[in-house]
PDB file of C-alpha atoms and ligand atoms in Angstrom:
ATOM      1  CA  MET N   1       4.898  57.681  30.869  1.00 91.00           C
ATOM      2  CA  GLU N   2       4.148  61.264  31.893  1.00 92.00           C
ATOM      3  CA  ILE N   3       7.203  63.162  33.498  1.00 95.00           C
ATOM      4  CA  ARG N   4       6.062  65.078  36.702  1.00 96.00           C
ATOM      5  CA  LEU N   5       6.972  68.601  36.807  1.00 96.00           C
ATOM      6  CA  ILE N   6       8.169  70.794  39.593  1.00 96.00           C
ATOM      7  CA  GLY N   7       5.026  71.846  41.602  1.00 95.00           C
ATOM      8  CA  ASP N   8       3.854  68.260  41.606  1.00 95.00           C
ATOM      9  CA  PRO N   9       3.657  67.293  45.248  1.00 95.00           C
ATOM     10  CA  VAL N  10       5.087  63.748  44.445  1.00 95.00           C
ATOM     11  CA  LEU N  11       8.376  65.370  43.735  1.00 96.00           C
ATOM     12  CA  ARG N  12       8.486  66.842  47.248  1.00 96.00           C
ATOM     13  CA  LYS N  13       7.659  63.598  49.083  1.00 96.00           C
ATOM     14  CA  ARG N  14      10.219  61.302  50.736  1.00 97.00           C
ATOM     15  CA  ALA N  15       9.894  58.177  48.737  1.00 97.00           C
ATOM     16  CA  LYS N  16       9.571  54.740  50.551  1.00 97.00           C
ATOM     17  CA  LYS N  17      11.920  51.892  50.490  1.00 98.00           C
ATOM     18  CA  VAL N  18      11.509  49.228  47.750  1.00 97.00           C
ATOM     19  CA  GLU N  19      10.486  46.060  49.578  1.00 96.00           C
ATOM     20  CA  LYS N  20      10.027  43.728  46.709  1.00 94.00           C
ATOM     21  CA  ILE N  21      11.933  43.529  43.362  1.00 96.00           C
ATOM     22  CA  ASP N  22       9.409  41.749  41.123  1.00 95.00           C
ATOM     23  CA  GLU N  23       8.254  41.508  37.467  1.00 95.00           C
ATOM     24  CA  ASN N  24       6.012  44.467  37.911  1.00 95.00           C
ATOM     25  CA  LEU N  25       8.967  46.645  39.088  1.00 96.00           C
ATOM     26  CA  LYS N  26      10.957  45.329  36.019  1.00 96.00           C
ATOM     27  CA  ASP N  27       8.290  46.341  33.569  1.00 96.00           C
ATOM     28  CA  VAL N  28       8.113  49.790  35.250  1.00 96.00           C
ATOM     29  CA  ILE N  29      11.915  50.257  34.885  1.00 97.00           C
ATOM     30  CA  ASP N  30      11.895  49.126  31.119  1.00 96.00           C
ATOM     31  CA  GLU N  31       9.333  51.825  30.545  1.00 96.00           C
ATOM     32  CA  MET N  32      11.208  54.324  32.513  1.00 97.00           C
ATOM     33  CA  PHE N  33      14.275  53.777  30.327  1.00 95.00           C
ATOM     34  CA  SER N  34      12.194  54.200  27.228  1.00 95.00           C
ATOM     35  CA  THR N  35      10.899  57.542  28.660  1.00 96.00           C
ATOM     36  CA  MET N  36      14.300  58.700  29.729  1.00 95.00           C
ATOM     37  CA  TYR N  37      15.768  58.124  26.240  1.00 93.00           C
ATOM     38  CA  LEU N  38      12.815  59.590  24.554  1.00 93.00           C
ATOM     39  CA  TYR N  39      13.372  63.016  26.435  1.00 93.00           C
ATOM     40  CA  ASP N  40      17.318  62.768  26.110  1.00 91.00           C
ATOM     41  CA  GLY N  41      17.746  62.357  29.944  1.00 93.00           C
ATOM     42  CA  VAL N  42      20.732  60.764  31.591  1.00 94.00           C
ATOM     43  CA  GLY N  43      18.840  59.936  34.819  1.00 96.00           C
ATOM     44  CA  LEU N  44      15.237  59.372  35.904  1.00 98.00           C
ATOM     45  CA  ALA N  45      13.922  58.921  39.429  1.00 98.00           C
ATOM     46  CA  ALA N  46      10.697  57.065  40.205  1.00 98.00           C
ATOM     47  CA  PRO N  47       8.978  60.137  41.775  1.00 97.00           C
ATOM     48  CA  GLN N  48       9.433  61.933  38.484  1.00 97.00           C
ATOM     49  CA  VAL N  49       7.059  59.532  36.841  1.00 96.00           C
ATOM     50  CA  GLY N  50       4.659  59.583  39.801  1.00 95.00           C
ATOM     51  CA  ILE N  51       5.890  56.500  41.713  1.00 96.00           C
ATOM     52  CA  SER N  52       6.954  57.389  45.393  1.00 96.00           C
ATOM     53  CA  LEU N  53       9.548  54.604  45.898  1.00 97.00           C
ATOM     54  CA  ARG N  54      13.230  54.664  46.339  1.00 98.00           C
ATOM     55  CA  PHE N  55      14.775  53.888  42.953  1.00 98.00           C
ATOM     56  CA  PHE N  56      16.178  55.381  39.939  1.00 98.00           C
ATOM     57  CA  ILE N  57      17.816  54.658  36.601  1.00 97.00           C
ATOM     58  CA  MET N  58      20.764  56.292  34.994  1.00 96.00           C
ATOM     59  CA  ASP N  59      22.845  56.127  31.764  1.00 93.00           C
ATOM     60  CA  SER N  60      26.006  58.268  31.766  1.00 86.00           C
ATOM     61  CA  ARG N  61      27.378  56.872  28.647  1.00 74.00           C
ATOM     62  CA  GLU N  62      26.927  59.787  26.128  1.00 60.00           C
ATOM     63  CA  ASN N  63      28.901  62.145  28.214  1.00 56.00           C
ATOM     64  CA  GLU N  64      31.564  59.734  28.788  1.00 57.00           C
ATOM     65  CA  GLY N  65      32.304  59.366  25.029  1.00 55.00           C
ATOM     66  CA  ASP N  66      31.187  55.920  24.713  1.00 49.00           C
ATOM     67  CA  SER N  67      29.009  55.115  21.881  1.00 49.00           C
ATOM     68  CA  LEU N  68      25.928  53.358  22.857  1.00 46.00           C
ATOM     69  CA  THR N  69      26.654  50.203  20.855  1.00 45.00           C
ATOM     70  CA  ALA N  70      30.374  50.095  21.501  1.00 46.00           C
ATOM     71  CA  ASN N  71      30.116  50.005  25.173  1.00 46.00           C
ATOM     72  CA  LYS N  72      26.678  48.689  25.907  1.00 48.00           C
ATOM     73  CA  GLU N  73      26.398  48.308  29.619  1.00 53.00           C
ATOM     74  CA  LYS N  74      28.916  50.736  31.049  1.00 67.00           C
ATOM     75  CA  GLY N  75      27.260  53.714  32.969  1.00 78.00           C
ATOM     76  CA  LYS N  76      23.841  52.225  32.572  1.00 90.00           C
ATOM     77  CA  LYS N  77      22.434  51.453  36.072  1.00 94.00           C
ATOM     78  CA  VAL N  78      19.181  50.447  37.801  1.00 97.00           C
ATOM     79  CA  VAL N  79      19.717  51.714  41.417  1.00 98.00           C
ATOM     80  CA  ILE N  80      17.239  50.564  44.072  1.00 98.00           C
ATOM     81  CA  ASN N  81      17.201  51.817  47.720  1.00 98.00           C
ATOM     82  CA  PRO N  82      20.496  53.886  47.291  1.00 98.00           C
ATOM     83  CA  GLU N  83      22.562  55.162  50.115  1.00 98.00           C
ATOM     84  CA  ILE N  84      25.538  57.614  49.870  1.00 98.00           C
ATOM     85  CA  ILE N  85      27.865  56.315  52.448  1.00 98.00           C
ATOM     86  CA  GLU N  86      30.620  58.809  51.870  1.00 98.00           C
ATOM     87  CA  PHE N  87      31.456  61.934  49.925  1.00 97.00           C
ATOM     88  CA  VAL N  88      34.711  61.824  48.300  1.00 96.00           C
ATOM     89  CA  GLY N  89      37.089  64.558  46.888  1.00 94.00           C
ATOM     90  CA  GLU N  90      36.599  68.314  46.295  1.00 95.00           C
ATOM     91  CA  GLU N  91      33.427  70.332  45.801  1.00 97.00           C
ATOM     92  CA  VAL N  92      32.937  70.830  42.042  1.00 96.00           C
ATOM     93  CA  SER N  93      30.749  73.056  40.096  1.00 96.00           C
ATOM     94  CA  PHE N  94      28.883  71.358  37.077  1.00 95.00           C
ATOM     95  CA  GLU N  95      25.975  72.273  34.968  1.00 96.00           C
ATOM     96  CA  GLU N  96      22.706  70.404  35.791  1.00 96.00           C
ATOM     97  CA  GLY N  97      19.308  70.014  34.341  1.00 96.00           C
ATOM     98  CA  CYS N  98      16.275  67.993  35.206  1.00 97.00           C
ATOM     99  CA  LEU N  99      13.498  66.400  33.161  1.00 97.00           C
ATOM    100  CA  SER N 100      11.075  67.791  35.843  1.00 97.00           C
ATOM    101  CA  ILE N 101      12.412  71.328  35.365  1.00 97.00           C
ATOM    102  CA  PRO N 102      12.547  71.715  31.628  1.00 95.00           C
ATOM    103  CA  ASP N 103      14.724  74.316  30.020  1.00 93.00           C
ATOM    104  CA  ILE N 104      16.583  75.338  33.145  1.00 96.00           C
ATOM    105  CA  PHE N 105      20.274  74.591  33.330  1.00 96.00           C
ATOM    106  CA  GLU N 106      22.421  75.847  36.062  1.00 96.00           C
ATOM    107  CA  ASP N 107      25.796  75.079  37.763  1.00 96.00           C
ATOM    108  CA  VAL N 108      25.403  73.318  40.929  1.00 97.00           C
ATOM    109  CA  VAL N 109      28.302  72.565  43.485  1.00 97.00           C
ATOM    110  CA  ARG N 110      28.681  68.985  44.806  1.00 97.00           C
ATOM    111  CA  PRO N 111      31.382  66.654  45.880  1.00 97.00           C
ATOM    112  CA  GLU N 112      33.313  65.090  43.022  1.00 96.00           C
ATOM    113  CA  GLY N 113      32.837  61.567  44.087  1.00 96.00           C
ATOM    114  CA  VAL N 114      30.672  59.285  46.219  1.00 97.00           C
ATOM    115  CA  LYS N 115      30.886  55.893  47.882  1.00 98.00           C
ATOM    116  CA  VAL N 116      27.534  54.274  47.478  1.00 98.00           C
ATOM    117  CA  ARG N 117      25.477  51.199  48.377  1.00 98.00           C
ATOM    118  CA  TYR N 118      22.378  50.068  46.487  1.00 98.00           C
ATOM    119  CA  GLN N 119      20.597  46.955  45.176  1.00 98.00           C
ATOM    120  CA  ASP N 120      20.470  46.010  41.533  1.00 96.00           C
ATOM    121  CA  LEU N 121      17.657  44.540  39.677  1.00 95.00           C
ATOM    122  CA  SER N 122      18.631  40.946  40.882  1.00 94.00           C
ATOM    123  CA  GLY N 123      18.545  42.279  44.469  1.00 95.00           C
ATOM    124  CA  ASN N 124      22.398  42.043  44.821  1.00 96.00           C
ATOM    125  CA  ILE N 125      23.847  44.590  47.158  1.00 97.00           C
ATOM    126  CA  ILE N 126      26.399  46.612  45.243  1.00 96.00           C
ATOM    127  CA  GLU N 127      29.023  48.972  46.780  1.00 97.00           C
ATOM    128  CA  GLU N 128      31.151  51.084  44.617  1.00 95.00           C
ATOM    129  CA  GLU N 129      32.843  54.330  44.471  1.00 96.00           C
ATOM    130  CA  LEU N 130      31.658  56.731  41.672  1.00 94.00           C
ATOM    131  CA  HIS N 131      33.462  59.745  40.282  1.00 93.00           C
ATOM    132  CA  GLY N 132      32.734  62.500  37.811  1.00 92.00           C
ATOM    133  CA  TYR N 133      29.618  62.357  35.729  1.00 92.00           C
ATOM    134  CA  GLN N 134      28.494  59.221  37.313  1.00 93.00           C
ATOM    135  CA  ALA N 135      28.682  60.609  40.796  1.00 95.00           C
ATOM    136  CA  ARG N 136      26.968  63.686  39.626  1.00 96.00           C
ATOM    137  CA  ILE N 137      23.927  61.906  38.261  1.00 96.00           C
ATOM    138  CA  PHE N 138      23.905  59.506  41.429  1.00 97.00           C
ATOM    139  CA  GLN N 139      23.674  62.502  43.680  1.00 98.00           C
ATOM    140  CA  HIS N 140      21.048  64.332  41.694  1.00 98.00           C
ATOM    141  CA  GLU N 141      18.842  61.300  41.523  1.00 98.00           C
ATOM    142  CA  THR N 142      19.314  60.321  45.098  1.00 98.00           C
ATOM    143  CA  ASP N 143      18.087  63.765  46.070  1.00 98.00           C
ATOM    144  CA  HIS N 144      14.780  63.273  44.011  1.00 98.00           C
ATOM    145  CA  LEU N 145      14.104  60.404  46.515  1.00 98.00           C
ATOM    146  CA  ASP N 146      14.186  62.814  49.296  1.00 98.00           C
ATOM    147  CA  GLY N 147      12.107  65.393  47.642  1.00 97.00           C
ATOM    148  CA  ILE N 148      15.094  67.526  46.741  1.00 98.00           C
ATOM    149  CA  LEU N 149      15.410  69.253  43.384  1.00 98.00           C
ATOM    150  CA  PHE N 150      18.629  70.761  42.011  1.00 98.00           C
ATOM    151  CA  THR N 151      17.245  74.302  42.040  1.00 97.00           C
ATOM    152  CA  ASP N 152      17.002  74.070  45.868  1.00 97.00           C
ATOM    153  CA  LYS N 153      20.892  73.953  45.861  1.00 96.00           C
ATOM    154  CA  LEU N 154      21.476  77.214  43.981  1.00 96.00           C
ATOM    155  CA  PRO N 155      22.743  80.238  45.663  1.00 95.00           C
ATOM    156  CA  ILE N 156      19.921  82.881  46.744  1.00 95.00           C
ATOM    157  CA  VAL N 157      20.907  85.244  43.782  1.00 95.00           C
ATOM    158  CA  LYS N 158      20.515  82.663  41.212  1.00 95.00           C
ATOM    159  CA  LYS N 159      17.200  81.521  42.737  1.00 94.00           C
ATOM    160  CA  ALA N 160      15.917  85.067  42.751  1.00 95.00           C
ATOM    161  CA  ARG N 161      16.861  85.344  39.058  1.00 95.00           C
ATOM    162  CA  LEU N 162      14.967  82.160  38.197  1.00 96.00           C
ATOM    163  CA  LYS N 163      11.941  82.895  40.464  1.00 95.00           C
ATOM    164  CA  LYS N 164       9.547  84.003  37.560  1.00 96.00           C
ATOM    165  CA  GLU N 165      10.424  81.133  35.344  1.00 95.00           C
ATOM    166  CA  LEU N 166      10.141  78.461  38.155  1.00 96.00           C
ATOM    167  CA  ASN N 167       6.789  79.899  39.355  1.00 96.00           C
ATOM    168  CA  LYS N 168       5.477  79.455  35.820  1.00 96.00           C
ATOM    169  CA  LEU N 169       6.673  75.738  35.776  1.00 95.00           C
ATOM    170  CA  ILE N 170       5.324  75.280  39.444  1.00 96.00           C
ATOM    171  CA  GLU N 171       1.912  76.423  38.320  1.00 95.00           C
ATOM    172  CA  LYS N 172       2.045  74.115  35.174  1.00 95.00           C
ATOM    173  CA  GLY N 173       3.419  71.211  37.389  1.00 93.00           C
ATOM    174  CA  LYS N 174       0.484  71.654  39.946  1.00 94.00           C
ATOM    175  CA  LYS N 175      -2.100  71.593  37.138  1.00 93.00           C
ATOM    176  CA  ARG N 176      -0.629  68.444  35.560  1.00 91.00           C
ATOM    177  CA  ALA N 177      -0.522  66.815  38.925  1.00 91.00           C
ATOM    178  CA  LEU N 178      -4.378  67.339  39.315  1.00 90.00           C
ATOM    179  CA  GLU N 179      -4.812  65.801  35.705  1.00 89.00           C
ATOM    180  CA  LEU N 180      -2.591  62.828  36.384  1.00 87.00           C
ATOM    181  CA  GLY N 181      -3.981  62.181  39.823  1.00 80.00           C
ATOM    182  CA  GLU N 182      -2.298  60.478  42.825  1.00 69.00           C
ATOM    183  CA  ALA N 183       0.974  58.878  42.651  1.00 64.00           C
ATOM    184  CA  ILE N 184       0.971  55.397  41.133  1.00 65.00           C
ATOM    185  CA  LYS N 185       1.818  52.599  43.533  1.00 57.00           C
ATOM    186  CA  THR N 186       3.749  49.582  42.148  1.00 54.00           C
TER     187      THR N 186
HETATM  188 ZN1   ZN D 201      16.098  65.563  38.193  1.00 81.52          ZN
END
């Protein structure tokens, strides 16, 4: 799978609700996990691979100090039609990056925790409270479904400093979008 870069219009669209969790979606999600691990990502939202639907995957294990084999499923999630019901705790600053904005890492301020609701791959409705690294990834990935990128959230001074670098990426992303064509529909 090709990762869409900032500048690709699919990353700026509001993604549509997932209506049907079927085999096709499961195959796409398997492929997304392979792609995410290949690029050492901890989260990947559907629009980042050209699919304008409301789902993402995440795997927070490495940063929680769990070896991948020792704690196989903890922190690994498939999140379909997510909603953030409530923000919990203080605003905290934490460094973020994004596979769609390579080589740029900046501190972003967000609430420490979130109460969330979403569907898993079996269609079950899950409600849970997430904190720390998991809450951070969940917020970053949910933003992707609304066309928001983490660089949008930076203070004006930081944005100005990154402008040249971002504009270069945006040009590259636009070009790649033309090569890859329209968003894939599942
Ligand atoms: Zn991202």
